[in-house]
Coordinates of C-alpha atoms (C1' of nucleotides) in Angstrom, one line a residue:
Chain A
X1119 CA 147.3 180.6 80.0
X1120 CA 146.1 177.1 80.5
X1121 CA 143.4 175.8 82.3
X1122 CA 140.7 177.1 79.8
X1123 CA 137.5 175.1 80.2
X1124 CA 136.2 172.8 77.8
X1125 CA 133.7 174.9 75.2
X1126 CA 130.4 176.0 76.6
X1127 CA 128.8 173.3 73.8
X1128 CA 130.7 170.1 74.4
X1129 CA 130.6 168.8 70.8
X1130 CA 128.6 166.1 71.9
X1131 CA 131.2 162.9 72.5
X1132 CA 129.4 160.7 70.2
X1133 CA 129.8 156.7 70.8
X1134 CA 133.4 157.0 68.9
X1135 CA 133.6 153.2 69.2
X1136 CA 131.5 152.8 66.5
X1137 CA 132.2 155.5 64.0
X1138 CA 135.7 154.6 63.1
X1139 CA 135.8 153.5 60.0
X1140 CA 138.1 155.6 57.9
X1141 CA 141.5 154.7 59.5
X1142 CA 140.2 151.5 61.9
X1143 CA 143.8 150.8 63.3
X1144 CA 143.4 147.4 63.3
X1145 CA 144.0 145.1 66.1
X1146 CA 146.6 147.6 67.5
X1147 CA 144.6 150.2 68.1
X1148 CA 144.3 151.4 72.2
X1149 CA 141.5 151.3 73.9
X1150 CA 138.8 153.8 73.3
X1151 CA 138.7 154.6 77.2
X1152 CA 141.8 156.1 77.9
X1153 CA 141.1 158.5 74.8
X1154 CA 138.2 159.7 76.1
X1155 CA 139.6 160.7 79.5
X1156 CA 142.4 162.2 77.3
X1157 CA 139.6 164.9 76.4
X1158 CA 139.2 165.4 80.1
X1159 CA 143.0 165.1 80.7
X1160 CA 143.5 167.8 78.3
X1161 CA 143.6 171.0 79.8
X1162 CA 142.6 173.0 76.8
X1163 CA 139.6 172.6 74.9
X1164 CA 140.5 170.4 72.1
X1165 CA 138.0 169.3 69.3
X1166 CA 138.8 165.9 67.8
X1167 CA 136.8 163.2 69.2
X1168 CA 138.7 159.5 68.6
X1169 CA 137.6 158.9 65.5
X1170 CA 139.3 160.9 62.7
X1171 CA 137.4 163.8 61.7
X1172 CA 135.5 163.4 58.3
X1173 CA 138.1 164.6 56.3
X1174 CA 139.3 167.8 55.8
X1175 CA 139.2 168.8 59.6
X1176 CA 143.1 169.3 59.9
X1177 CA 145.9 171.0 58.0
X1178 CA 145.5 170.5 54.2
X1179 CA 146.2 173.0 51.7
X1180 CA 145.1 170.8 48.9
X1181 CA 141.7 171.2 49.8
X1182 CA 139.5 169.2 51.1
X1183 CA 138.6 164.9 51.7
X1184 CA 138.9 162.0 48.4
X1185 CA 142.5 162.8 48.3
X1186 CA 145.0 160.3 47.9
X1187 CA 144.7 157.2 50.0
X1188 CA 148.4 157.6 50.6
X1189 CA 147.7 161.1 52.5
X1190 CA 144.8 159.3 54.7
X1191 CA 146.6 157.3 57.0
X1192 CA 148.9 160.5 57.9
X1193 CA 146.4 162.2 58.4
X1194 CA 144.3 159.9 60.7
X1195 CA 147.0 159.7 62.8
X1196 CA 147.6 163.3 63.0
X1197 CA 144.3 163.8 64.3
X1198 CA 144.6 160.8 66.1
X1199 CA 147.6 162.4 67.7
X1200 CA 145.9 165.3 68.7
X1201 CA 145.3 167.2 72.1
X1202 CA 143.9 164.2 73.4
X1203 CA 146.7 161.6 73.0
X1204 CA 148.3 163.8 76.0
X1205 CA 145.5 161.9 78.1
X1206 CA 146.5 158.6 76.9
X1207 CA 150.1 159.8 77.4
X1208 CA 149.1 160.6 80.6
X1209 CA 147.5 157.4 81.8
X1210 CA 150.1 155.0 80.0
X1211 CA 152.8 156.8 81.8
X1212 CA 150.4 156.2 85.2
X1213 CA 150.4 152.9 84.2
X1214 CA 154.0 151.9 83.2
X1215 CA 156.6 153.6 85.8
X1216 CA 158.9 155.3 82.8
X1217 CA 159.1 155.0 79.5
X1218 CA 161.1 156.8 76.6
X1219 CA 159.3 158.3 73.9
X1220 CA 159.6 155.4 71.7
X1221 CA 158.0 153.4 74.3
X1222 CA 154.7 155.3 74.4
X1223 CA 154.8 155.7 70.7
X1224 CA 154.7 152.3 70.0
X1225 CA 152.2 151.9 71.9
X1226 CA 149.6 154.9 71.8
X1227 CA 150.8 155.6 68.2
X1228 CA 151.7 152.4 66.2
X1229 CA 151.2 153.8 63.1
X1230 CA 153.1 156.6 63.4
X1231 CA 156.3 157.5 61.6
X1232 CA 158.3 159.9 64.4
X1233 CA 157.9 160.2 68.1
X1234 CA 157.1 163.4 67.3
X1235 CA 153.1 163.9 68.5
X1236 CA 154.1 162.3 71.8
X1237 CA 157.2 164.1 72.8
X1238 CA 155.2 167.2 71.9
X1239 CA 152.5 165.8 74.5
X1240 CA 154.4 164.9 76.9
X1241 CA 156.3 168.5 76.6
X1242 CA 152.8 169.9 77.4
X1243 CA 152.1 167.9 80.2
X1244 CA 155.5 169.4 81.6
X1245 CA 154.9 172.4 81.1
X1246 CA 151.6 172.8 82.9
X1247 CA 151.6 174.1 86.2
X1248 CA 152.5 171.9 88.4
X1249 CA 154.0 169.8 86.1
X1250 CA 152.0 166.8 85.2
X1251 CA 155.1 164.5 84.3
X1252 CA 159.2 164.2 84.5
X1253 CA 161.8 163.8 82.5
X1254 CA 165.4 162.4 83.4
X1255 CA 167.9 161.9 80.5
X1256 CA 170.9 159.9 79.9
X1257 CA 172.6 158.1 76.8
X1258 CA 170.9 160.2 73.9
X1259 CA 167.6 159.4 75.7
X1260 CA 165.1 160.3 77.6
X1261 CA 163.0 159.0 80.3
X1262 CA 159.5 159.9 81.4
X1263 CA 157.8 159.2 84.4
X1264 CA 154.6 160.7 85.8
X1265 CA 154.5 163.4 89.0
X1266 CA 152.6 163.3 91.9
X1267 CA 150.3 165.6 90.2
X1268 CA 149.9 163.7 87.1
X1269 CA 149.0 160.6 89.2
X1270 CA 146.6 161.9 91.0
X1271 CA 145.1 163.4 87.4
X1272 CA 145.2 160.0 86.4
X1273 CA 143.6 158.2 89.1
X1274 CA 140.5 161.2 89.1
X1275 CA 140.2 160.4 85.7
X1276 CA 138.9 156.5 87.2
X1277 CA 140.9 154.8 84.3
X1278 CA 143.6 153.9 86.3
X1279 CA 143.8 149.9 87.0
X1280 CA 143.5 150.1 91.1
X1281 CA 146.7 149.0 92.5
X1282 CA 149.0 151.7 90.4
X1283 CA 149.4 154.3 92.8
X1284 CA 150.9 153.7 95.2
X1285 CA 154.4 153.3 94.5
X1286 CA 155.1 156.6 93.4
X1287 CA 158.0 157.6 95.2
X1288 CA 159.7 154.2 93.9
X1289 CA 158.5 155.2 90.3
X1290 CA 160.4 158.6 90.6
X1291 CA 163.4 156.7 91.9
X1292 CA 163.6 154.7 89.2
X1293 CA 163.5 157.0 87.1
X1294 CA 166.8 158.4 88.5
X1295 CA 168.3 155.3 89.2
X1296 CA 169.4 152.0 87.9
X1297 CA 165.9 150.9 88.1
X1298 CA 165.3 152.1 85.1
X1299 CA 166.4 149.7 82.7
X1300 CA 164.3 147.5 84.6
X1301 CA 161.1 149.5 84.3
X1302 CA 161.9 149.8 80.3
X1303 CA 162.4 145.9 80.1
X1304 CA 159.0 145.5 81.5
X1305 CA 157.6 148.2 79.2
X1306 CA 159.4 146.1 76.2
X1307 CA 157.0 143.6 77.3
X1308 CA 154.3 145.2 77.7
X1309 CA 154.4 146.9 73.9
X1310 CA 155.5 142.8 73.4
X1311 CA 152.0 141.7 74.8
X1312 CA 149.6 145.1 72.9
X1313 CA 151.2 144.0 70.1
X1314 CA 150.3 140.9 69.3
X1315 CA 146.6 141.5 70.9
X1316 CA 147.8 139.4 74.0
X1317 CA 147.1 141.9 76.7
X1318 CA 145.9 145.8 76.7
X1319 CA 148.5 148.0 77.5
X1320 CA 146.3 149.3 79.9
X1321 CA 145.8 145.8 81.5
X1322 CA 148.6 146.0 83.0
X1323 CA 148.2 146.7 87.1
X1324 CA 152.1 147.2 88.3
X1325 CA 153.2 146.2 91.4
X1326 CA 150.3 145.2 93.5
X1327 CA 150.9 143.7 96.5
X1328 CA 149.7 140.0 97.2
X1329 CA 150.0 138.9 100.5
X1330 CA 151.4 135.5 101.7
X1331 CA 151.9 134.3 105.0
X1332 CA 155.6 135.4 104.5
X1333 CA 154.8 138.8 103.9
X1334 CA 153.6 140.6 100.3
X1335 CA 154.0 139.3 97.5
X1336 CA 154.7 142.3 94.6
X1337 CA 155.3 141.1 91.2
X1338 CA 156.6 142.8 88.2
X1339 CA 153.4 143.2 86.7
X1340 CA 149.9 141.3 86.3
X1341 CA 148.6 141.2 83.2
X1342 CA 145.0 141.0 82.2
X1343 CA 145.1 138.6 79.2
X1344 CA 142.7 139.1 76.2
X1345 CA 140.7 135.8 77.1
X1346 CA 140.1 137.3 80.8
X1347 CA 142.6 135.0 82.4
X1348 CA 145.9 136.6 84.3
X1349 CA 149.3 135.8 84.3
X1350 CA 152.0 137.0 86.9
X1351 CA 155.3 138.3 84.8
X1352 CA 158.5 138.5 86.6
X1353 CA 161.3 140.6 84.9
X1354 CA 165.0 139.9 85.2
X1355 CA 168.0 141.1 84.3
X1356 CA 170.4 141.2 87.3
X1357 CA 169.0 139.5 90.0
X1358 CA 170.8 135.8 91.4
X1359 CA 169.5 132.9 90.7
X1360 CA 169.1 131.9 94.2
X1361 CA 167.1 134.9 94.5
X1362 CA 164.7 133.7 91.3
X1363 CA 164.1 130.7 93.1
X1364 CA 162.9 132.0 96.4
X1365 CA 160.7 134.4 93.9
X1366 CA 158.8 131.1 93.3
X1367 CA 159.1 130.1 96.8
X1368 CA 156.9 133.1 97.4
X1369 CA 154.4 132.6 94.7
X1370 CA 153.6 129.2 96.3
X1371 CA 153.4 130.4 99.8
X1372 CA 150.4 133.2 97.7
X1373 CA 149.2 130.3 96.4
X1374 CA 148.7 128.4 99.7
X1375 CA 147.6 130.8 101.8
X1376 CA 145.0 130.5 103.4
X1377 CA 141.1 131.9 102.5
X1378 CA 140.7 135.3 104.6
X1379 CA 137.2 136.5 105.4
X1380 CA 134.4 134.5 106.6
X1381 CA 132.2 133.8 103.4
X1382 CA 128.9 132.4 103.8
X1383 CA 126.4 129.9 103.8
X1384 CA 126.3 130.4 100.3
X1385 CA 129.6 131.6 99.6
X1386 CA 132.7 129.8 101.7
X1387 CA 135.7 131.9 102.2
X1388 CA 138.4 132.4 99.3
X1389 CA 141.9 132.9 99.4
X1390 CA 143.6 136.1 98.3
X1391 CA 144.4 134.7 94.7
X1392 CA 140.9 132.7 94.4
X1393 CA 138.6 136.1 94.9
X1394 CA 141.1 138.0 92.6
X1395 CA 142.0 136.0 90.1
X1396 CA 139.7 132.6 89.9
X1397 CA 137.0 134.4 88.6
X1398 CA 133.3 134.1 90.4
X1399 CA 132.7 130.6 89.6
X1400 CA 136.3 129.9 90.8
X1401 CA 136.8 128.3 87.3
X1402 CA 140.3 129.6 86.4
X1403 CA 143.5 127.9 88.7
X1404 CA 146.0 129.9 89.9
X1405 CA 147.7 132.3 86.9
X1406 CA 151.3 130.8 85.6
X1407 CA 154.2 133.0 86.4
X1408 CA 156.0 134.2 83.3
X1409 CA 160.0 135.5 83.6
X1410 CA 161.2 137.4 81.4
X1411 CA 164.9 137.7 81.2
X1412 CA 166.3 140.9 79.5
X1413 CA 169.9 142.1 78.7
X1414 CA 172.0 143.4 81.1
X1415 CA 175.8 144.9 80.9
X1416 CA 178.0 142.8 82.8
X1417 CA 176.0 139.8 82.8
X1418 CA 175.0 136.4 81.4
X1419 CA 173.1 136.7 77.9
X1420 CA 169.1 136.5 78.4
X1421 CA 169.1 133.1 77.2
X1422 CA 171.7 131.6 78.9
X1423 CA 170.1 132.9 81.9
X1424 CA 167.3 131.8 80.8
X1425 CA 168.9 128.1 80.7
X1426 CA 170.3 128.7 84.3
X1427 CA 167.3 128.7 85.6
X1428 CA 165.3 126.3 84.3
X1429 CA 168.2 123.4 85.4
X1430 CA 167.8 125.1 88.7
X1431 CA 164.0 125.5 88.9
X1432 CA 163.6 122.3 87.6
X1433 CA 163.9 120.7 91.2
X1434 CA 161.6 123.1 92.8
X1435 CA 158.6 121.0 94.4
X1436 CA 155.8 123.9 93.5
X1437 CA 157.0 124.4 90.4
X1438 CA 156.3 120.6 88.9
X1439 CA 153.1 120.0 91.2
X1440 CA 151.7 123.2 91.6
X1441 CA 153.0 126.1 89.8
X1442 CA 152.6 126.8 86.0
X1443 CA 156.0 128.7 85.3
X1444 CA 157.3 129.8 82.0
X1445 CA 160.4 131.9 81.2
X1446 CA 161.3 133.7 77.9
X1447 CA 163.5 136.6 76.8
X1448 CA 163.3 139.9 76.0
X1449 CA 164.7 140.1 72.6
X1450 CA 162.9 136.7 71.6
X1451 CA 159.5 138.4 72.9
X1452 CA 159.9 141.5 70.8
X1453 CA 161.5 140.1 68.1
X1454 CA 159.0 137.0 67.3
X1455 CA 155.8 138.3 69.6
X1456 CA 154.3 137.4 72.8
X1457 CA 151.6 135.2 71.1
X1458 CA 153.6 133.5 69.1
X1459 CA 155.3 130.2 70.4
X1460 CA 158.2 131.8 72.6
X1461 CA 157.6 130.4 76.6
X1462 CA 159.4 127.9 77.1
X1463 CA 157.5 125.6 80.2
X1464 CA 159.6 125.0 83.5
X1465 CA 160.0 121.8 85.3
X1466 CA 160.7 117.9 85.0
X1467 CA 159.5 116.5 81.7
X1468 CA 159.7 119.7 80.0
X1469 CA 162.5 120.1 77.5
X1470 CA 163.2 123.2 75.2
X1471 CA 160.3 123.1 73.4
X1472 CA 158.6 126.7 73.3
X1473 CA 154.9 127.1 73.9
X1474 CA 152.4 129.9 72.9
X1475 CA 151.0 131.1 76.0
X1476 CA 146.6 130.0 75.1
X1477 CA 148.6 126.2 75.5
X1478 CA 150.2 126.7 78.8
X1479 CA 149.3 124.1 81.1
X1480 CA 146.9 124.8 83.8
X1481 CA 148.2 125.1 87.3
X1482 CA 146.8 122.1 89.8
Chain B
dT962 C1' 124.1 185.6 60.4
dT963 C1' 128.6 186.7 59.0
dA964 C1' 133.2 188.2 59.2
dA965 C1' 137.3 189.2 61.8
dA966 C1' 140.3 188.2 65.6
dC967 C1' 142.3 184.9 68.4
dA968 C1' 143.9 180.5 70.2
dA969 C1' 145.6 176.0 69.5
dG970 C1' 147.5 172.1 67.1
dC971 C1' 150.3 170.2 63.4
dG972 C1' 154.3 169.2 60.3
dC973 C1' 158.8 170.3 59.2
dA974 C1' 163.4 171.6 59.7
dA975 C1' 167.3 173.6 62.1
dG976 C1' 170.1 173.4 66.0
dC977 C1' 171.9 171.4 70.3
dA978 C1' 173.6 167.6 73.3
dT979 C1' 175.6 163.3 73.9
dA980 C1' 177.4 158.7 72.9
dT981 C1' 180.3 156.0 69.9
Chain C
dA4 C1' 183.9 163.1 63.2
dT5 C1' 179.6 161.0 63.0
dA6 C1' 175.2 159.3 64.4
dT7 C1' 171.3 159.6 67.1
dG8 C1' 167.8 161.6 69.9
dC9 C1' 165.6 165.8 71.7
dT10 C1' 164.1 170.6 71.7
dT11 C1' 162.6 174.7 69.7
dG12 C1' 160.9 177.9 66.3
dC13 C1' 158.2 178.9 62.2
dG14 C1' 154.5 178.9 59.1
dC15 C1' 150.1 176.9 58.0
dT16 C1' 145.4 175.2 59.1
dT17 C1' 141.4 174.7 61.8
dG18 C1' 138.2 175.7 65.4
dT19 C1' 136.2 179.1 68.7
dT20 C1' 134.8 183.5 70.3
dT21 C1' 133.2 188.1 69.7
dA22 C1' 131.4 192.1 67.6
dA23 C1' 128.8 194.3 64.0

DNA sequence: TTAAACAAGCGCAAGCATAT
DNA sequence: ATATGCTTGCGCTTGTTTAA
């Protein structure tokens, strides 16, 4: 079976962005990209462009379109959730290290009622040949994580963010280790961020490294903010607090380092972090580093964590001249939303007051 | 051009595995 | 024993291909 080519006749993409009106998943709704590699992910032909069909197209005994309202939504979703959200399944997993079904539901499927269209994608995408993603399980759950052969699918398809693959052999050992909880904390906030319209999902370039004169740099994430600015996130759950400090030792030595590269007579040389992240104008300053502490057995509660490091980062030079660091936790993020007022602002002259993250202040 | 055959996707429900 | 999560199988619908 398998590898069937698309139909002779493509049905002609169509701009999709435009077109969808029926169900128009509101601010939640992915990216119309990654569906549109999903069509060229998918290894079998498979009909529904993004948009819902005009009614009608899927199952239905009750005839055809006007039908109840209630039955729309269902069934926009159910197309939605068609051959093509194994693309998206695909890419997110390329994009996150693991997630559990739940994960990329949230995500790909907000709307949805079950996990049921995405374990069924993912299921295909195990079974092609060679398998496309893997599955570990533990504690009445499962864990996905993509293959070799699924990344590279991913990174053919171009709608990969750059720096995600290369840690592939750590992504399948974290899928098998204790990494994992790790992985899913940063995935929490990540579905955090897409769902209050903070950050795409897809914006999310893991693990790339930064260097500093003291050697790379690799945060937790990076993540492309809706307004075009970036933000470093840190996630912790088990890691010591002297350990967290020299974190944002080495965020300031990335900061300082020096510009690489020549530049020009009408261009002078940039640092690392000015030609990434400054923008061409150099009008942003350096991106604020956001922890996020999540639960852990055996330890400290998020918050009180939380606490502990702010007494202790409080004396750190960068961090009141230099730095813009803000912490908060993992079930405050979910629970309330990463664009609501939960980051609470680290240094002298800060107190517990939370912040949303558009009134940060602006690194100097 | 039309109708039949085939392939694929979907929802639903039952059954299985594991943690509490 | 119960609850939760995952897998699998079944029947239905829709889209595509092929032959008359």
């Amino acid at each position: 079976m398998t590898t069937a080519p698309t139909p002779p006749t493509p049905p002609a993409p169509t701009d999709t962005a435009a077109t969808a009106s029926p169900t128009a998943g509101p601010a939640v709704s992915p990216a119309p990209s990654p569906a549109a590699i999903g069509r060229r992910l998918s290894v079998v032909a498979d009909q529904t462009p993004d948009s819902p069909a005009p009614a009608g197209c899927n199952s239905s005994s009750e005839s055809t379109d006007v039908l109840g309202e209630a039955s729309r939504p269902r069934k926009a979703a159910a197309a939605k959730a068609g051959a093509d959200i194994r693309g998206e399944v695909l890419l997110t997993l390329a994009q996150l290290r693991l997630a559990t079904p739940r994960q990329l539901k949230a995500l790909l499927l907000p709307r949805q009622q079950g996990t049921d269209h995405v374990r069924r994608a993912l299921r295909n995408l195990l079974a092609e040949s060679p398998a496309l993603v893997g599955r570990t399980n533990r504690a009445q759950q499962s864990y996905w994580y993509c293959t070799p052969a699924g990344l590279a699918e991913a990174a053919a398809s171009g709608e990969l963010a750059p720096t995600t693959g290369r840690t592939t052999g750590k992504r399948i050992a974290a899928s098998k280790t204790g990494l994992r909880e790790h992985s899913l904390a940063l995935v929490d906030t990540v579905i955090a961020f897409h769902r209050a319209g903070a950050a795409d999902f897809a914006d999310w370039p893991v693990e790339g490294a930064h260097p500093t004169p003291a050697g790379n740099l690799i945060p937790d994430g990076v993540v492309l903010l809706a307004d075009g600015a970036s933000a470093f996130m840190e996630i912790d759950r088990t890691m010591s607090y002297a350990r967290l400090i020299a974190k944002l030792e080495r965020y300031d030595a990335y900061r300082n380092a020096p510009a690489s590269g020549r530049g020009n007579a009408a261009r002078p040389p940039r640092s690392h972090w000015q030609e990434t992240y400054a923008g061409p104008p150099l009008q942003r300053s350096f991106p604020p580093v956001l922890f996020v502490f999540a639960p852990a057995p055996r330890r400290a509660a998020p918050d009180t964590r939380e606490a502990v490091f702010h007494e202790r980062a409080r004396n750190v030079a960068s961090v009141n001249y230099k730095l813009t660091v803000a912490t908060t936790t993992v079930p405050l993020l979910t629970k309330t939303g990463a664009g609501k007022a939960v980051w609470r602002i680290v240094g002298k002259g800060h107190g517990e007051e939370h912040r949303t993250l558009a009134t940060l202040p602006k690194a100097r």
